[in-house]
Coordinates of C-alpha atoms and ligand atoms in Angstrom, one line a residue:
X1 CA 0.0 0.0 0.0
X2 CA 1.3 3.4 -0.9
X3 CA 1.4 6.1 1.8
X4 CA 2.3 9.7 2.1
X5 CA 1.7 12.4 4.8
X6 CA 0.0 14.9 2.5
X7 CA -1.6 14.0 -0.8
X8 CA -2.3 17.1 -3.0
X9 CA -4.9 16.5 -5.7
X10 CA -4.0 18.8 -8.7
X11 CA -0.9 20.6 -9.7
X12 CA -2.2 24.1 -10.5
X13 CA -1.0 27.2 -8.7
X14 CA -2.6 26.1 -5.4
X15 CA -1.3 22.6 -5.4
X16 CA 2.2 23.4 -6.6
X17 CA 2.7 26.2 -4.1
X18 CA 1.3 24.0 -1.3
X19 CA 3.5 21.1 -2.4
X20 CA 6.6 23.3 -2.5
X21 CA 6.0 24.9 0.9
X22 CA 5.2 21.7 2.7
X23 CA 8.2 20.0 1.2
X24 CA 10.5 22.8 2.2
X25 CA 9.2 22.4 5.7
X26 CA 10.2 18.7 5.6
X27 CA 6.7 17.3 5.2
X28 CA 6.3 14.3 2.9
X29 CA 4.0 15.4 0.1
X30 CA 2.8 13.9 -3.1
X31 CA 1.1 16.0 -5.8
X32 CA -1.0 14.0 -8.3
X33 CA -1.7 15.9 -11.5
X34 CA -3.9 14.4 -14.2
X35 CA -2.3 16.1 -17.2
X36 CA 1.1 15.1 -18.6
X37 CA 2.3 18.7 -18.6
X38 CA 1.2 22.2 -17.5
X39 CA 0.6 23.5 -20.9
X40 CA -2.8 25.2 -21.1
X41 CA -3.8 28.2 -23.2
X42 CA -5.7 31.1 -21.7
X43 CA -5.5 30.2 -18.1
X44 CA -4.8 32.7 -15.3
X45 CA -1.5 34.3 -16.3
X46 CA -1.8 37.4 -14.1
X47 CA 0.8 37.3 -11.3
X48 CA 0.0 40.1 -8.8
X49 CA 2.4 41.9 -6.5
X50 CA 1.4 39.6 -3.5
X51 CA 2.5 36.5 -5.5
X52 CA 5.7 38.3 -6.8
X53 CA 6.6 39.1 -3.2
X54 CA 6.1 35.5 -2.2
X55 CA 8.3 34.3 -5.0
X56 CA 10.9 36.7 -3.8
X57 CA 10.6 35.5 -0.2
X58 CA 11.1 31.9 -1.5
X59 CA 14.3 32.9 -3.2
X60 CA 12.8 32.5 -6.7
X61 CA 12.7 36.1 -7.8
X62 CA 15.7 35.8 -10.2
X63 CA 14.4 32.6 -11.9
X64 CA 10.9 34.1 -12.1
X65 CA 12.3 37.3 -13.7
X66 CA 14.0 35.1 -16.4
X67 CA 10.6 33.8 -17.6
X68 CA 9.0 35.4 -20.6
X69 CA 6.8 38.1 -19.3
X70 CA 5.2 41.5 -19.7
X71 CA 4.6 44.0 -16.9
X72 CA 1.2 45.7 -16.7
X73 CA 1.3 48.9 -14.7
X74 CA -2.0 50.5 -15.7
X75 CA -5.5 50.0 -16.9
X76 CA -6.8 52.3 -19.6
X77 CA -10.3 52.9 -21.0
X78 CA -11.3 54.8 -24.2
X79 CA -13.3 57.8 -23.4
X80 CA -15.4 60.0 -25.7
X81 CA -16.1 59.9 -29.4
X82 CA -12.6 59.4 -30.6
X83 CA -11.8 57.0 -27.9
X84 CA -8.8 58.7 -26.4
X85 CA -7.3 56.4 -23.8
X86 CA -7.7 57.5 -20.2
X87 CA -5.9 55.8 -17.4
X88 CA -8.3 54.5 -14.8
X89 CA -5.9 52.4 -12.7
X90 CA -2.2 52.8 -12.1
X91 CA -0.4 50.5 -9.8
X92 CA 3.0 51.9 -10.5
X93 CA 2.6 54.1 -7.4
X94 CA 2.4 51.0 -5.1
X95 CA 5.3 51.0 -2.6
X96 CA 8.1 48.5 -3.2
X97 CA 9.6 47.0 -6.3
X98 CA 6.6 44.9 -7.2
X99 CA 4.3 47.6 -8.4
X100 CA 3.0 45.8 -11.5
X101 CA 1.2 42.7 -12.6
X102 CA 3.4 40.2 -14.4
X103 CA 1.8 38.4 -17.3
X104 CA 3.5 35.1 -17.3
X105 CA 2.3 31.9 -19.1
X106 CA 0.9 29.8 -16.3
X107 CA 2.8 26.7 -17.5
X108 CA 6.1 28.6 -17.0
X109 CA 5.3 29.5 -13.5
X110 CA 4.2 25.9 -12.7
X111 CA 7.3 24.5 -14.3
X112 CA 9.4 26.8 -12.1
X113 CA 7.5 25.7 -8.9
X114 CA 7.8 22.0 -9.9
X115 CA 11.5 22.2 -10.6
X116 CA 12.1 24.0 -7.3
X117 CA 9.9 21.5 -5.3
X118 CA 11.7 18.5 -6.9
X119 CA 14.9 19.6 -5.2
X120 CA 13.3 18.6 -1.9
X121 CA 13.7 15.0 -0.9
X122 CA 10.2 14.8 0.6
X123 CA 8.4 16.0 -2.6
X124 CA 6.9 13.8 -5.3
X125 CA 5.0 15.0 -8.4
X126 CA 3.2 12.3 -10.3
X127 CA 2.0 13.6 -13.7
X128 CA -0.7 11.8 -15.8
X129 CA -2.2 10.6 -12.5
X130 CA -5.9 11.3 -12.2
X131 CA -7.6 11.0 -8.9
X132 CA -10.9 9.2 -9.3
X133 CA -12.3 9.1 -5.8
X134 CA -11.5 9.5 -2.1
X135 CA -10.8 6.7 0.2
X136 CA -13.1 6.8 3.2
X137 CA -12.8 5.1 6.6
X138 CA -15.4 5.7 9.3
X139 CA -16.3 9.1 7.9
X140 CA -12.7 10.2 7.4
X141 CA -10.9 10.8 4.1
X142 CA -7.8 8.6 4.3
X143 CA -6.4 9.2 0.8
X144 CA -7.3 8.7 -2.9
X145 CA -7.9 6.2 -5.6
X146 CA -6.1 7.1 -8.8
X147 CA -5.6 6.0 -12.4
X148 CA -2.5 6.3 -14.4
X149 CA -3.6 7.9 -17.7
X150 CA -0.7 6.4 -19.6
X151 CA -0.7 2.8 -18.5
X152 CA -4.3 2.7 -17.4
X153 CA -3.3 1.1 -14.1
X154 CA -5.1 2.1 -10.9
X155 CA -3.9 2.4 -7.4
X156 CA -4.6 3.8 -3.9
X157 CA -2.5 6.4 -2.1
X158 CA -3.2 6.7 1.7
X159 CA -2.5 10.0 3.3
X160 CA -2.8 11.7 6.7
X161 CA -4.3 14.6 5.0
X162 CA -5.7 15.0 1.4
X163 CA -5.8 18.5 0.0
X164 CA -8.2 19.1 -3.0
X165 CA -6.4 21.6 -5.3
X166 CA -8.2 20.2 -8.4
X167 CA -9.9 23.4 -9.5
X168 CA -13.5 24.3 -10.0
X169 CA -14.5 20.8 -11.1
X170 CA -13.1 19.4 -7.9
X171 CA -14.1 15.9 -6.8
X172 CA -14.6 17.3 -3.3
X173 CA -17.4 19.5 -4.5
X174 CA -19.9 16.6 -4.6
X175 CA -19.5 16.0 -0.9
X176 CA -22.8 17.3 0.4
X177 CA -21.5 18.5 3.8
X178 CA -19.2 21.0 2.1
X179 CA -22.3 22.7 0.6
X180 CA -21.4 24.3 -2.7
X181 CA -23.0 27.8 -2.9
X182 CA -23.3 29.3 -6.3
X183 CA -23.7 33.0 -7.1
X184 CA -25.4 34.4 -10.2
X185 CA -23.0 35.5 -12.9
X186 CA -24.3 37.2 -16.0
X187 CA -21.4 36.7 -18.3
X188 CA -19.1 34.2 -20.0
X189 CA -15.8 35.2 -21.8
X190 CA -14.4 34.5 -25.2
X191 CA -10.6 34.5 -25.3
X192 CA -8.5 34.8 -28.4
X193 CA -5.3 36.4 -29.7
X194 CA -4.7 39.3 -32.1
X195 CA -1.2 40.4 -33.2
X196 CA 0.0 43.5 -31.3
X197 CA 1.9 46.2 -33.1
X198 CA 4.5 48.6 -31.5
X199 CA 2.3 51.6 -32.1
X200 CA -0.5 50.1 -30.0
X201 CA -1.1 51.1 -26.4
X202 CA 0.6 49.2 -23.6
X203 CA -0.7 47.4 -20.5
X204 CA -4.3 46.4 -20.0
X205 CA -6.9 48.2 -22.1
X206 CA -10.6 47.9 -21.5
X207 CA -13.2 48.8 -24.0
X208 CA -17.0 49.2 -24.2
X209 CA -18.6 48.7 -27.6
X210 CA -22.2 48.4 -28.8
X211 CA -22.2 44.6 -28.4
X212 CA -19.2 43.7 -26.3
X213 CA -17.3 44.8 -23.3
X214 CA -13.7 43.9 -24.0
X215 CA -10.4 43.7 -22.3
X216 CA -7.0 43.4 -24.1
X217 CA -3.9 42.4 -22.3
X218 CA -0.6 43.3 -23.7
X219 CA 1.5 40.2 -24.1
X220 CA 4.3 41.7 -26.2
X221 CA 3.9 40.6 -29.7
X222 CA 0.2 39.7 -29.3
X223 CA -2.9 40.9 -27.5
X224 CA -4.7 38.4 -25.2
X225 CA -8.2 39.5 -26.0
X226 CA -11.4 39.0 -24.0
X227 CA -14.9 39.6 -25.1
X228 CA -17.6 39.5 -22.5
X229 CA -20.7 37.7 -23.7
X230 CA -24.0 37.0 -22.0
X231 CA -24.0 33.9 -19.9
X232 CA -25.0 30.9 -22.0
X233 CA -24.9 32.8 -25.3
X234 CA -21.8 30.9 -26.6
X235 CA -23.6 28.4 -28.9
X236 CA -26.0 30.8 -30.5
X237 CA -23.4 33.6 -30.9
X238 CA -21.0 31.3 -32.6
X239 CA -23.5 30.9 -35.4
X240 CA -22.4 34.3 -36.7
X241 CA -19.4 34.4 -39.2
X242 CA -16.1 34.8 -37.3
X243 CA -15.1 37.9 -39.3
X244 CA -18.4 39.6 -38.3
X245 CA -17.5 39.0 -34.6
X246 CA -14.0 40.3 -35.1
X247 CA -15.3 43.4 -36.8
X248 CA -17.7 44.1 -33.9
X249 CA -14.9 43.5 -31.4
X250 CA -12.8 46.0 -33.3
X251 CA -15.7 48.5 -33.2
X252 CA -15.2 48.6 -29.4
X253 CA -11.4 49.3 -29.9
X254 CA -11.0 52.6 -31.6
X255 CA -7.2 52.3 -32.1
X256 CA -7.5 49.0 -33.8
X257 CA -10.8 49.6 -35.6
X258 CA -9.4 50.4 -39.0
X259 CA -7.0 47.5 -39.1
X260 CA -8.3 44.3 -37.5
X261 CA -8.6 42.7 -41.0
X262 CA -5.0 43.5 -41.7
X263 CA -3.6 42.0 -38.5
X264 CA -2.1 38.6 -39.2
X265 CA -2.2 36.0 -38.0
X266 CA -5.8 36.7 -36.7
X267 CA -8.2 33.9 -35.8
X268 CA -9.3 31.9 -38.8
X269 CA -11.7 29.5 -37.1
X270 CA -14.0 29.6 -34.1
X271 CA -11.8 26.9 -32.6
X272 CA -9.3 29.7 -31.9
X273 CA -11.9 31.5 -29.7
X274 CA -12.0 29.7 -26.4
X275 CA -15.0 29.9 -24.1
X276 CA -14.5 30.6 -20.4
X277 CA -17.6 29.5 -18.6
X278 CA -17.5 32.1 -15.8
X279 CA -18.6 30.8 -12.5
X280 CA -18.6 32.3 -9.0
X281 CA -19.1 29.9 -6.2
X282 CA -17.6 28.8 -3.0
X283 CA -17.9 25.9 -0.5
X284 CA -19.6 26.7 2.8
X285 CA -17.1 24.5 4.5
X286 CA -13.6 24.0 3.1
X287 CA -12.8 20.9 5.2
X288 CA -14.0 17.7 6.7
X289 CA -12.0 15.1 8.6
X290 CA -8.9 14.2 6.5
X291 CA -9.7 16.6 3.7
X292 CA -9.0 20.3 3.0
X293 CA -10.1 22.3 -0.2
X294 CA -8.2 25.3 -1.4
X295 CA -8.0 27.5 -4.5
X296 CA -10.6 27.2 -7.2
X297 CA -11.7 23.9 -5.6
X298 CA -13.0 26.0 -2.6
X299 CA -14.0 29.1 -4.5
X300 CA -14.2 29.6 -8.3
X301 CA -13.4 33.3 -9.0
X302 CA -14.7 35.8 -11.6
X303 CA -11.9 36.6 -14.1
X304 CA -12.3 40.3 -13.3
X305 CA -9.0 41.7 -12.1
X306 CA -7.3 38.4 -12.7
X307 CA -7.2 37.4 -9.1
X308 CA -7.7 33.6 -9.4
X309 CA -4.1 32.5 -9.3
X310 CA -3.2 34.9 -6.6
X311 CA -6.0 33.9 -4.2
X312 CA -5.2 30.2 -4.9
X313 CA -1.5 30.9 -4.0
X314 CA -2.6 32.8 -0.8
X315 CA -4.7 29.9 0.2
X316 CA -1.7 27.6 -0.2
X317 CA 0.5 29.8 1.8
X318 CA -2.0 30.1 4.7
X319 CA -2.7 26.4 4.6
X320 CA 1.0 25.4 4.5
X321 CA 1.8 27.7 7.5
X322 CA -0.8 26.0 9.6
X323 CA -0.1 22.4 8.4
X324 CA 3.7 22.4 8.4
Ligands
LIG1 C1 -9.9 30.1 -19.4 C2 -9.5 30.7 -18.0 C3 -8.9 31.9 -18.0 C4 -8.5 32.4 -16.7 N1 -7.9 33.7 -16.6 C5 -7.4 34.1 -15.5 C6 -6.6 35.3 -15.4 O1 -6.4 36.0 -16.4 N2 -6.1 35.6 -14.2 C7 -6.3 34.8 -13.0 O2 -5.7 35.1 -12.0 N3 -7.1 33.8 -13.1 C8 -7.6 33.4 -14.2 N4 -8.3 32.2 -14.3 C9 -8.6 31.5 -13.1 C10 -7.3 30.8 -12.6 O3 -6.7 30.0 -13.7 C11 -7.6 29.9 -11.5 O4 -8.3 30.7 -10.5 C12 -6.4 29.4 -10.8 O5 -5.6 28.7 -11.8 C13 -6.8 28.5 -9.7 O6 -5.7 27.7 -9.3 P1 -6.0 26.3 -8.7 O7 -4.6 25.7 -8.5 O8 -6.9 26.4 -7.5 O9 -6.8 25.4 -9.8 P2 -6.5 25.1 -11.3 O10 -5.5 26.1 -11.9 O11 -7.8 24.8 -11.9 O12 -5.6 23.7 -11.2 C14 -6.3 22.5 -10.9 C15 -5.3 21.4 -11.4 O13 -5.9 20.2 -10.9 C16 -5.8 19.3 -12.0 N5 -6.8 18.3 -11.8 C17 -8.2 18.5 -11.9 N6 -8.8 17.3 -11.6 C18 -7.9 16.4 -11.2 C19 -8.0 15.1 -10.8 N7 -9.2 14.5 -10.6 N8 -6.8 14.4 -10.5 C20 -5.6 15.1 -10.6 N9 -5.5 16.3 -11.1 C21 -6.6 17.0 -11.3 C22 -5.9 20.1 -13.2 O14 -5.4 19.4 -14.4 C23 -5.2 21.3 -12.9 O15 -3.8 21.3 -13.2 C24 -8.7 31.7 -15.5 C25 -9.3 30.4 -15.6 C26 -9.7 29.9 -16.9 C27 -10.3 28.5 -16.9

């Protein structure tokens, strides 16, 4: 029978930070991640000052700074007929050196955390390992059942504590005593990329058009674009020709309006426009005997202000301090 002290389900920001901190404290910890790598497009890439300071405290500032990234200091909105950009948020006046949001591909951040954690002898990361259910004994969670997604083999891992860091589709959410509470949310988000040109504005630019509220995040040579659509409208709205959507997106973006058709490579198929089904919910209780839930597993966040990663990381820090 396999055994560990702490079994972490899911190697996202919450799971990897928790794994690293517990391992550094000498706790035996095994992180089970169902995917074979951390590569996901359009996940939370916004690393806020609180997380930057944490990485610095952990001695990872230099390695983090070497990752491909863009720094966002301000939020701008177009105002008036000609859409002149007006700065509505400027965090460059925050005290300290981390007065920006770093836009870093989430997989690079997770790779960095995994590399660092693997230096600790008490840390184990098992990729391609999907947790399928919890082991229960007399009302207590005593570990997990898992399936190796490559070989198809199954197994059981016993643990003193299991921490669900498996995101908003968490297995823990079906446990009735944790009581998932959902909040109404009027929107979903379409994510896609457009090429960015040097003459474009910098930072995070919000826009309000006839049909879409939009946000564009400066990623260097491309814009990570978000169009807010009414909740549940995805299927019906995808029936329109893609170019029609791009044209109406550009309508909300005065400085790009003339040229969206000239920007290459622009999306050619609806497959390149990803849907984020926005959910806001949280568990009434984040724990039960043998089990703790943190990050999106405990509270799925609105994408507004890009706080999801950072709150997941804060949960992990708070949990690790208590548990270690
Ligand atoms: C499309 C999209 C865009 C987003 N944009 C932003 C943004 O711009 N800024 C921001 O801050 N936040 C954003 N978020 C939210 C942000 O990604 C999350 O809040 C954050 O990643 C939560 O971290 P987590 O570790 O709790 O969960 P997750 O990042 O969801 O990680 C969960 C991990 O668990 C693994 N897993 C799931 N089930 C199992 C299982 N049964 N067994 C083993 N492993 C499992 C998953 O593969 C995943 O790696 C976005 C989310 C999505 C979906």
